[in-house]
mmCIF file of C-alpha atoms in Angstrom:
data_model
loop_
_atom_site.group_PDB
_atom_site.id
_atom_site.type_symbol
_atom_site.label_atom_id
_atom_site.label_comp_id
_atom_site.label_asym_id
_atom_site.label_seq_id
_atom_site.Cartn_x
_atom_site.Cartn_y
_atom_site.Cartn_z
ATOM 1 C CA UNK A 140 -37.001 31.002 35.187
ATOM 2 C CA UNK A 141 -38.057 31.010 31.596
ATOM 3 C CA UNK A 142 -34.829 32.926 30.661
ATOM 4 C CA UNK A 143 -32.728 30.543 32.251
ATOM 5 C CA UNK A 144 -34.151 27.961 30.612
ATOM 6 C CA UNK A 145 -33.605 29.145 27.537
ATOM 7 C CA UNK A 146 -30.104 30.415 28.853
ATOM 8 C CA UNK A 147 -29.736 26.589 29.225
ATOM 9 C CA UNK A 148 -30.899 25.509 26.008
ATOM 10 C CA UNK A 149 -28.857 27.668 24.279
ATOM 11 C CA UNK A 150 -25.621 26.247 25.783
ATOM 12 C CA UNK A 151 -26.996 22.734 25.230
ATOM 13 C CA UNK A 152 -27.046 23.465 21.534
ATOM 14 C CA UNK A 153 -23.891 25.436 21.259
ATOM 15 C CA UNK A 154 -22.019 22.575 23.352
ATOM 16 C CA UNK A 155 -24.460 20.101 20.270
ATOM 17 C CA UNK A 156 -22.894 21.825 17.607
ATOM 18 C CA UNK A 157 -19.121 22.516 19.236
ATOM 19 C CA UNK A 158 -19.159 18.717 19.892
ATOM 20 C CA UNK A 159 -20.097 17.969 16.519
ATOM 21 C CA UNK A 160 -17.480 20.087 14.588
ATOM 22 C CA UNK A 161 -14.813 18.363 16.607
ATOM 23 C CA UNK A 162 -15.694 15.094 15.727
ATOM 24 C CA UNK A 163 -15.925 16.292 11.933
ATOM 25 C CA UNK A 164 -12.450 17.955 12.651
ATOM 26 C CA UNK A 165 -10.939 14.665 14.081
ATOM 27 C CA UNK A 166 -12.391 12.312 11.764
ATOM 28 C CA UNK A 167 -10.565 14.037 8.367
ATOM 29 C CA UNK A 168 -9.129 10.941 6.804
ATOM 30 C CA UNK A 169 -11.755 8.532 5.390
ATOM 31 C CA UNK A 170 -10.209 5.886 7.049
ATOM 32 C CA UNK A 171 -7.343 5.959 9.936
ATOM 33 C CA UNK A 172 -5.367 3.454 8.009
ATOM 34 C CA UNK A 173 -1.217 5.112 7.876
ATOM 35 C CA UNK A 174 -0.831 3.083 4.585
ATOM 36 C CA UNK A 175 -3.917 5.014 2.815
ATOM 37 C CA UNK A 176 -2.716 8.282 0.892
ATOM 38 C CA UNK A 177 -6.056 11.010 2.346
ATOM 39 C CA UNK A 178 -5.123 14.721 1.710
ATOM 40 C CA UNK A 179 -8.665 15.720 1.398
ATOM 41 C CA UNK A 180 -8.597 17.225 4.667
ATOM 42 C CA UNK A 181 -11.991 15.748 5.122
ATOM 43 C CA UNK A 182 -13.551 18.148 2.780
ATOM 44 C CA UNK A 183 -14.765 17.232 -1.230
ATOM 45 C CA UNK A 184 -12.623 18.170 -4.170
ATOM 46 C CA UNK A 185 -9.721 18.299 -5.505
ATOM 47 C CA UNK A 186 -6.472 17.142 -3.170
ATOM 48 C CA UNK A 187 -2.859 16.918 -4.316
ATOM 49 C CA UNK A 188 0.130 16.007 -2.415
ATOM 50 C CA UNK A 189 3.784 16.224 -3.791
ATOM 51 C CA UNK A 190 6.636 14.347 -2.083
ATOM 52 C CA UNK A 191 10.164 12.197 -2.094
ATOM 53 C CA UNK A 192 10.692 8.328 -0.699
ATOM 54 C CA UNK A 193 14.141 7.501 -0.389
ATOM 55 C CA UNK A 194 14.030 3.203 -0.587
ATOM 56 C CA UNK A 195 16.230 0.417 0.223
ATOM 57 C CA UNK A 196 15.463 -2.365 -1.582
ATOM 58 C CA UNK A 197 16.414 -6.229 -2.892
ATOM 59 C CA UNK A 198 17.572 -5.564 -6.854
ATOM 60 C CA UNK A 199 14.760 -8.159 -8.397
ATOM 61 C CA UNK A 200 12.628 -10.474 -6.568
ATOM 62 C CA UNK A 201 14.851 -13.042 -4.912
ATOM 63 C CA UNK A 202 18.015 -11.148 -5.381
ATOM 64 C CA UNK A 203 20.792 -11.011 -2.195
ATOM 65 C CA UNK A 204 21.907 -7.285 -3.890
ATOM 66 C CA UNK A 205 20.905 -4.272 -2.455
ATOM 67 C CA UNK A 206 20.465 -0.721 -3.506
ATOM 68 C CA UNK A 207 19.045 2.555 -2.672
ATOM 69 C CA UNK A 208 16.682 4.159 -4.841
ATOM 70 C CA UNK A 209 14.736 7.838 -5.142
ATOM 71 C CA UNK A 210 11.124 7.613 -5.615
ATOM 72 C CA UNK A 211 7.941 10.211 -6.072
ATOM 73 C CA UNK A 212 5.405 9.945 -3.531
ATOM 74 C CA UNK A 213 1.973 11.830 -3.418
ATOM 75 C CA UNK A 214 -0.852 11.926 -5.749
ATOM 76 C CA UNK A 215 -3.594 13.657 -7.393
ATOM 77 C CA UNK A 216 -6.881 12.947 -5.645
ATOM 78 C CA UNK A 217 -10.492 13.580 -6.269
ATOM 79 C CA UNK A 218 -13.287 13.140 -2.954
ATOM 80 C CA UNK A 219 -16.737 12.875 -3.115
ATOM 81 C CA UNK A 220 -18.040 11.980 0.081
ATOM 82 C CA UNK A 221 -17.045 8.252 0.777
ATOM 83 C CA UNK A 222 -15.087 7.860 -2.870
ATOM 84 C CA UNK A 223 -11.751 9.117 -3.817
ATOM 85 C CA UNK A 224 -10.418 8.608 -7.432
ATOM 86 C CA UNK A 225 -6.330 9.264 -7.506
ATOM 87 C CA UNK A 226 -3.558 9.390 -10.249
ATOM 88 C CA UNK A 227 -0.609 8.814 -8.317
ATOM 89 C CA UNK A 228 2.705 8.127 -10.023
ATOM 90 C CA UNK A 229 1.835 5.085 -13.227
ATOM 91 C CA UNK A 230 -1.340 4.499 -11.118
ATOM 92 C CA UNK A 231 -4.871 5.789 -11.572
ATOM 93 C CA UNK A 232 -7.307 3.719 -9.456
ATOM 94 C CA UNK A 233 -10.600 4.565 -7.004
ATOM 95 C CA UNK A 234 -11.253 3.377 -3.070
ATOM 96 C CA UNK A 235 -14.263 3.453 -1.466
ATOM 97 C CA UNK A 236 -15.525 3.357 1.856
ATOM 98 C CA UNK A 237 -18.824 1.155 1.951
ATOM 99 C CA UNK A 238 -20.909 0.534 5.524
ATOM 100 C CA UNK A 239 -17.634 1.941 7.321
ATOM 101 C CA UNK A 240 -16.368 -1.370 7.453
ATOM 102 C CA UNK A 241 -15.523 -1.909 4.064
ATOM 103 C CA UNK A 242 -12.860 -0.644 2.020
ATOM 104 C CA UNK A 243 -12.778 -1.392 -1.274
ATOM 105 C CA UNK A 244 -10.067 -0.425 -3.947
ATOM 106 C CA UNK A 245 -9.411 -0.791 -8.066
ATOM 107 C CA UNK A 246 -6.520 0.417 -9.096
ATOM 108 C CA UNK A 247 -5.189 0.181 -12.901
ATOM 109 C CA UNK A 248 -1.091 0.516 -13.153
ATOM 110 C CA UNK A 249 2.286 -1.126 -14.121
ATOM 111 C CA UNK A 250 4.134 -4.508 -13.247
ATOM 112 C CA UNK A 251 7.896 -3.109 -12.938
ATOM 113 C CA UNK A 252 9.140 -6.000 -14.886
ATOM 114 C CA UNK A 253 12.908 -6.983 -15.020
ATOM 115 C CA UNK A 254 15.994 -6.118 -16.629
ATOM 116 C CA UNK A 255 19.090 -8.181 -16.601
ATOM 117 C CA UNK A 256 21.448 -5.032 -15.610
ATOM 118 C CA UNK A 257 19.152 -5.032 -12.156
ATOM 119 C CA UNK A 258 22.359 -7.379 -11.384
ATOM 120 C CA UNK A 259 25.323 -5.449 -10.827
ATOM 121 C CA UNK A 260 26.974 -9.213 -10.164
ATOM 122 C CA UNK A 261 25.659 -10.577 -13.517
ATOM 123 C CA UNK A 262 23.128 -13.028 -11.823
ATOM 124 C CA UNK A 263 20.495 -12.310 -14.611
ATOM 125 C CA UNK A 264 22.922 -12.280 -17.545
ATOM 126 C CA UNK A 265 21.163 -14.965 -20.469
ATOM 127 C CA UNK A 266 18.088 -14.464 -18.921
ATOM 128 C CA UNK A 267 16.457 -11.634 -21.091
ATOM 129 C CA UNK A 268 14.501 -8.988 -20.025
ATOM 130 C CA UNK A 269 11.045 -9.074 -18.676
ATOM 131 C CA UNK A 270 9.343 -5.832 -20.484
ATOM 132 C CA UNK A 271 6.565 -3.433 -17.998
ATOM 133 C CA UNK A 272 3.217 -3.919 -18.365
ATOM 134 C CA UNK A 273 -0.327 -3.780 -17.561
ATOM 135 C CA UNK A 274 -1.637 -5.150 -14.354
ATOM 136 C CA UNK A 275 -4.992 -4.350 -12.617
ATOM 137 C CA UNK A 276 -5.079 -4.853 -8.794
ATOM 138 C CA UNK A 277 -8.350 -5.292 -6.631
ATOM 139 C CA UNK A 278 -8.189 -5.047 -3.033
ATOM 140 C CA UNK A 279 -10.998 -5.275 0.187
ATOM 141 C CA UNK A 280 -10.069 -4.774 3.756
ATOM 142 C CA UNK A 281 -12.711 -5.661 6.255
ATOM 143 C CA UNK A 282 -12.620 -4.069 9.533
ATOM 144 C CA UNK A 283 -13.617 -5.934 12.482
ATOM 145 C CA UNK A 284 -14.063 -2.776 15.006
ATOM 146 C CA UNK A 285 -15.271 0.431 14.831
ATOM 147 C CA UNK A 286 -12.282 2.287 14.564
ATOM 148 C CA UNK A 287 -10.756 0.783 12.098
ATOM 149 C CA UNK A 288 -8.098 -0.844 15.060
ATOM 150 C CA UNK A 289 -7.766 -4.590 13.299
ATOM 151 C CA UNK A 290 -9.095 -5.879 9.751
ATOM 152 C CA UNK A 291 -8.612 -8.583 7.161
ATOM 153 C CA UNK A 292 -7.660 -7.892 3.861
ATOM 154 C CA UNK A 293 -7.345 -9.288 0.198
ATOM 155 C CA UNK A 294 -5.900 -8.393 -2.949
ATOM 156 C CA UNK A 295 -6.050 -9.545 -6.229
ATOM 157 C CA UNK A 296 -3.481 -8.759 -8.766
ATOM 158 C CA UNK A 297 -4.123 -9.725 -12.596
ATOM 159 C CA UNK A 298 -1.228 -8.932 -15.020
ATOM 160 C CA UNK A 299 -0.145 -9.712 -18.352
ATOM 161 C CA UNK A 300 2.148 -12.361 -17.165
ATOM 162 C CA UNK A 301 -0.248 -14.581 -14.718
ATOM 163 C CA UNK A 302 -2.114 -13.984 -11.274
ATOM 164 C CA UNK A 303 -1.103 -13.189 -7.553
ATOM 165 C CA UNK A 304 -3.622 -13.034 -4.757
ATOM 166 C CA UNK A 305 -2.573 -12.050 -1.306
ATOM 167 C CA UNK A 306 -5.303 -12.978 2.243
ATOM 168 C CA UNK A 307 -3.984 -11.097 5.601
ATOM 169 C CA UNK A 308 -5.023 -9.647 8.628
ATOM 170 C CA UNK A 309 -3.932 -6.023 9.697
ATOM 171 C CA UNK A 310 -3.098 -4.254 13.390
ATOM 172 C CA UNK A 311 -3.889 -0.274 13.676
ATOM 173 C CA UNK A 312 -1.528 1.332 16.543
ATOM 174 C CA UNK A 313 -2.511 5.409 17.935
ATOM 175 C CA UNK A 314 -5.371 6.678 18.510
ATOM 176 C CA UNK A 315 -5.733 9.521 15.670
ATOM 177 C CA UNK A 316 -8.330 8.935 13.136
ATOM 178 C CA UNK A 317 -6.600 11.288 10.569
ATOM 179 C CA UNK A 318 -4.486 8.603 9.106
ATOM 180 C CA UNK A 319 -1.317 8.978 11.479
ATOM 181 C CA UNK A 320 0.106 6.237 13.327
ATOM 182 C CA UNK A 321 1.194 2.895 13.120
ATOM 183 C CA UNK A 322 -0.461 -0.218 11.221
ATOM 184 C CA UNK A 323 1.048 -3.417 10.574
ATOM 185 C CA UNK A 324 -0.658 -6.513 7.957
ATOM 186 C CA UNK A 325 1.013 -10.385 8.019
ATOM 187 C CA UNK A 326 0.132 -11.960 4.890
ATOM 188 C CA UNK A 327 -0.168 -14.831 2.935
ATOM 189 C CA UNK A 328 0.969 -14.978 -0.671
ATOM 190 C CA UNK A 329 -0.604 -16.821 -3.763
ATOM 191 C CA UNK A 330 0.140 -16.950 -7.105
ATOM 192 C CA UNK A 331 -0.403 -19.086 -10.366
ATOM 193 C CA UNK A 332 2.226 -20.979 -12.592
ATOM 194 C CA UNK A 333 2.414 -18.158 -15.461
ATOM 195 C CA UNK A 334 3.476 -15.184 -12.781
ATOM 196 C CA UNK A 335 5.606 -17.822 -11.153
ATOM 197 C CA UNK A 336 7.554 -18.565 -13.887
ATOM 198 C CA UNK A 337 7.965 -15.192 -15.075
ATOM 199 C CA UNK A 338 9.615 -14.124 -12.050
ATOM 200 C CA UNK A 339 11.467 -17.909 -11.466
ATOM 201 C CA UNK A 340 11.285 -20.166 -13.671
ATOM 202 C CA UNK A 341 13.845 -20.630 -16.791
ATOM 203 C CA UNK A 342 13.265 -21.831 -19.908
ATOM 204 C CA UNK A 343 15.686 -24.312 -21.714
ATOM 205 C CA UNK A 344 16.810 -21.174 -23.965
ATOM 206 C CA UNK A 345 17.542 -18.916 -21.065
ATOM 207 C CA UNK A 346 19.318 -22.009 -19.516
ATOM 208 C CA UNK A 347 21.469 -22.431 -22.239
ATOM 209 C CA UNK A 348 22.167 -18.445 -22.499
ATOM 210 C CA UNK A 349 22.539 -18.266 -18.911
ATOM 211 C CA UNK A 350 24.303 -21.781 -17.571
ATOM 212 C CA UNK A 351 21.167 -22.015 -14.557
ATOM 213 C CA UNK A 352 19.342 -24.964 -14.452
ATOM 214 C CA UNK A 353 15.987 -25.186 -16.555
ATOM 215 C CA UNK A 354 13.442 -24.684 -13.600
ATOM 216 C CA UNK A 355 9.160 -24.650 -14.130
ATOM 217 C CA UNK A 356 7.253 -23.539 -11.260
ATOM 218 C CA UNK A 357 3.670 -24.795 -10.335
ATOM 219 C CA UNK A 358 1.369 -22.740 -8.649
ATOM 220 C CA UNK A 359 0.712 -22.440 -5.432
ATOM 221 C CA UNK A 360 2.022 -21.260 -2.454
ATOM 222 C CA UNK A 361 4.252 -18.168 -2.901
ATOM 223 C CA UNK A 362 5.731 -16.588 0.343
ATOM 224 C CA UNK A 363 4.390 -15.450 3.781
ATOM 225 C CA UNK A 364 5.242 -11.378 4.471
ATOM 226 C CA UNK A 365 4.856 -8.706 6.593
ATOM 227 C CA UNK A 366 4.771 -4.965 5.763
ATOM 228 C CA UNK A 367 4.540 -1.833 7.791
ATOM 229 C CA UNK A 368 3.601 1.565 7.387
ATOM 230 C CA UNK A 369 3.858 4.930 9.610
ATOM 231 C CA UNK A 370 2.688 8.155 8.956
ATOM 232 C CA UNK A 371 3.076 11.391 11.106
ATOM 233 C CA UNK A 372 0.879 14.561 10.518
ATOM 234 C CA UNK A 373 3.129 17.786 10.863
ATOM 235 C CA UNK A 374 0.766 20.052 9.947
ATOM 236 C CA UNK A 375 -1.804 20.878 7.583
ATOM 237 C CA UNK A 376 0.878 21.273 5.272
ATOM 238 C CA UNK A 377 3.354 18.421 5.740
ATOM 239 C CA UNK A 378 3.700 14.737 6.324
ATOM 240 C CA UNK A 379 6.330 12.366 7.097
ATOM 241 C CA UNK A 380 5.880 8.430 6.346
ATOM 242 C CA UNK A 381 8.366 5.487 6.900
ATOM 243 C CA UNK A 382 7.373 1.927 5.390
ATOM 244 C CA UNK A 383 8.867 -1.456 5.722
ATOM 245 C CA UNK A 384 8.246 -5.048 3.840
ATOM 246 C CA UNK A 385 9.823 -8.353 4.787
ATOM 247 C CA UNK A 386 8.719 -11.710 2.324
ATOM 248 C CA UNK A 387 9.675 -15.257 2.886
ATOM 249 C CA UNK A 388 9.389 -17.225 -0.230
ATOM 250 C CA UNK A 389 7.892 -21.099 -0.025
ATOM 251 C CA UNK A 390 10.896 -24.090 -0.756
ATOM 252 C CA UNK A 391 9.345 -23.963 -4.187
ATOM 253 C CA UNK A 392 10.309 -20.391 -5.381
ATOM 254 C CA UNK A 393 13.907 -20.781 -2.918
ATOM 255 C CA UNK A 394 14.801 -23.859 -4.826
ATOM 256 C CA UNK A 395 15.164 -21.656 -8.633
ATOM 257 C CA UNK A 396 18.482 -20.426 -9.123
ATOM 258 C CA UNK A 397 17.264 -17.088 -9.743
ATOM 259 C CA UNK A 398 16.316 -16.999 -6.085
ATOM 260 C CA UNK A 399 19.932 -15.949 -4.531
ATOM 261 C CA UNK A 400 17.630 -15.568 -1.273
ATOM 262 C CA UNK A 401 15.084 -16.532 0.741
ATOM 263 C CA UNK A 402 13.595 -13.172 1.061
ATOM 264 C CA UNK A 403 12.930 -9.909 -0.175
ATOM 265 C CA UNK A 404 12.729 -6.776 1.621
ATOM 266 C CA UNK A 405 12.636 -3.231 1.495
ATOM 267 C CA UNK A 406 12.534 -0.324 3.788
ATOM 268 C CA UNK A 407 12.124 3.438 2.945
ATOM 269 C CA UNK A 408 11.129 6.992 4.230
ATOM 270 C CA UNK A 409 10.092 9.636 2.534
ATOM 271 C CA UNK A 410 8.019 13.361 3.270
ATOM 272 C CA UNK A 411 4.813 14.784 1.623
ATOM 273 C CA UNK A 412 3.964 18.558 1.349
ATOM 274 C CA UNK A 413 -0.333 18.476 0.765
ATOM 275 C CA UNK A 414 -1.267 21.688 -1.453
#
């Protein structure tokens, strides 16, 4: 009797620590989310993951041209525990994972900017060019279940040339917690009269350079958006990702001329090979 209890007890604690190193083993992202770059394999240290996005995308912000464009994807990461610190293409920022319902994220990169050859029709010709620069982005997403399955989430985006703020909820689809699947956010767009007007508004010397209207924006009410991401584990070794972004400006930002649209949008896919 006493050796099959302890026959017993000995398969109680292997079965302990068997069920233990599977949950470690299916829990390798530090959250679920498709749209969050983890290729820490769950483990501290160093991570870096080298890739291509092929994207087809509205010219400039309000633009009806389209064009395809070849873009790095990947990035150098650093874990330790519930942080990560990446460098991943002009971006070097941090996310954190605080009472695993909070995800927090500060990220320091570039604003794009505009040039006027981003028209191939001359649309932006007399309006100048808007030059890259700074722009430091602050994000929280709030999960409202366990396992990561919905959220809210907010972002604030400070550049040289004004303010943006974004407020959204967010959809996780599969049943994976190592960051593959399906996840979906609808959004709700804010910025303030400086970014506006950067992107819309023309002054009286770009009007008379260009022939558009002088237009000033107030702040406000920007556009309402949806984006979605997918991501698809291969192997240790590879992953494939697809994302997709639809915004509908407000009547304010439709009614500048520099707004050929109503909309911008963008779809791409693109493969990662983890080191």
């Amino acid at each position: 009797m006493k050796t099959l209890n302890t026959l017993l007890l000995v398969l109680v604690f292997q079965s302990f620590l068997l069920s233990t190193a599977l949950a470690q083993n299916s829990k390798t992202a530090m959250v679920p989310l498709p749209s969050v770059d983890d290729f820490s394999r769950g483990e501290d240290g160093w991570s870096f993951g080298l890739g291509l996005g092929v994207e087809y995308e509205t010219a400039y912000e309000g633009s009806d041209e389209f064009g395809v464009e070849i873009q790095p994807a990947g990035a150098v990461q650093w874990r330790s525990g519930d942080n990560v610190f990446f460098f991943a293409g002009e971006a070097l920022g941090w996310r954190g994972l605080r009472a695993e319902n909070w995800l927090v994220e500060a990220v320091i990169g570039f604003d794009e900017g505009r040039e006027e050859n981003d028209s191939d029709d001359g649309r932006l010709d007399g309006l100048g060019n808007i030059e890259e620069g700074f722009e430091f982005v602050l994000q929280a997403r709030r999960a409202l279940a366990a396992d990561w399955r919905y959220w809210l989430v907010g972002r604030a985006v400070v550049t040289e040339n004004g303010n943006l703020g974004l407020f959204g909820v967010g959809r996780r689809f599969g049943d994976k917690n190592d960051g593959s699947g399906h996840e979906i956010n609808a959004v709700v767009v804010f910025h303030d009269s400086e970014f506006a007007n950067t992107g819309f508004g023309i002054t009286a010397e770009q009007s008379a350079a260009s022939g558009l209207n002088e237009t000033s924006l107030s702040g406000g009410l920007r556009s309402f958006g949806l984006d979605y991401n997918y991501r698809h584990i291969v192997n240790d070794s590879w992953q494939i990702f697809a994302e997709a972004l639809y915004e509908h400006f407000s009547s304010d930002v439709r009614n500048s001329p520099i707004a050929r649209s109503n909309y911008e949008a963008e779809i791409g896919i693109g493969f990662i090979y983890v080191f």
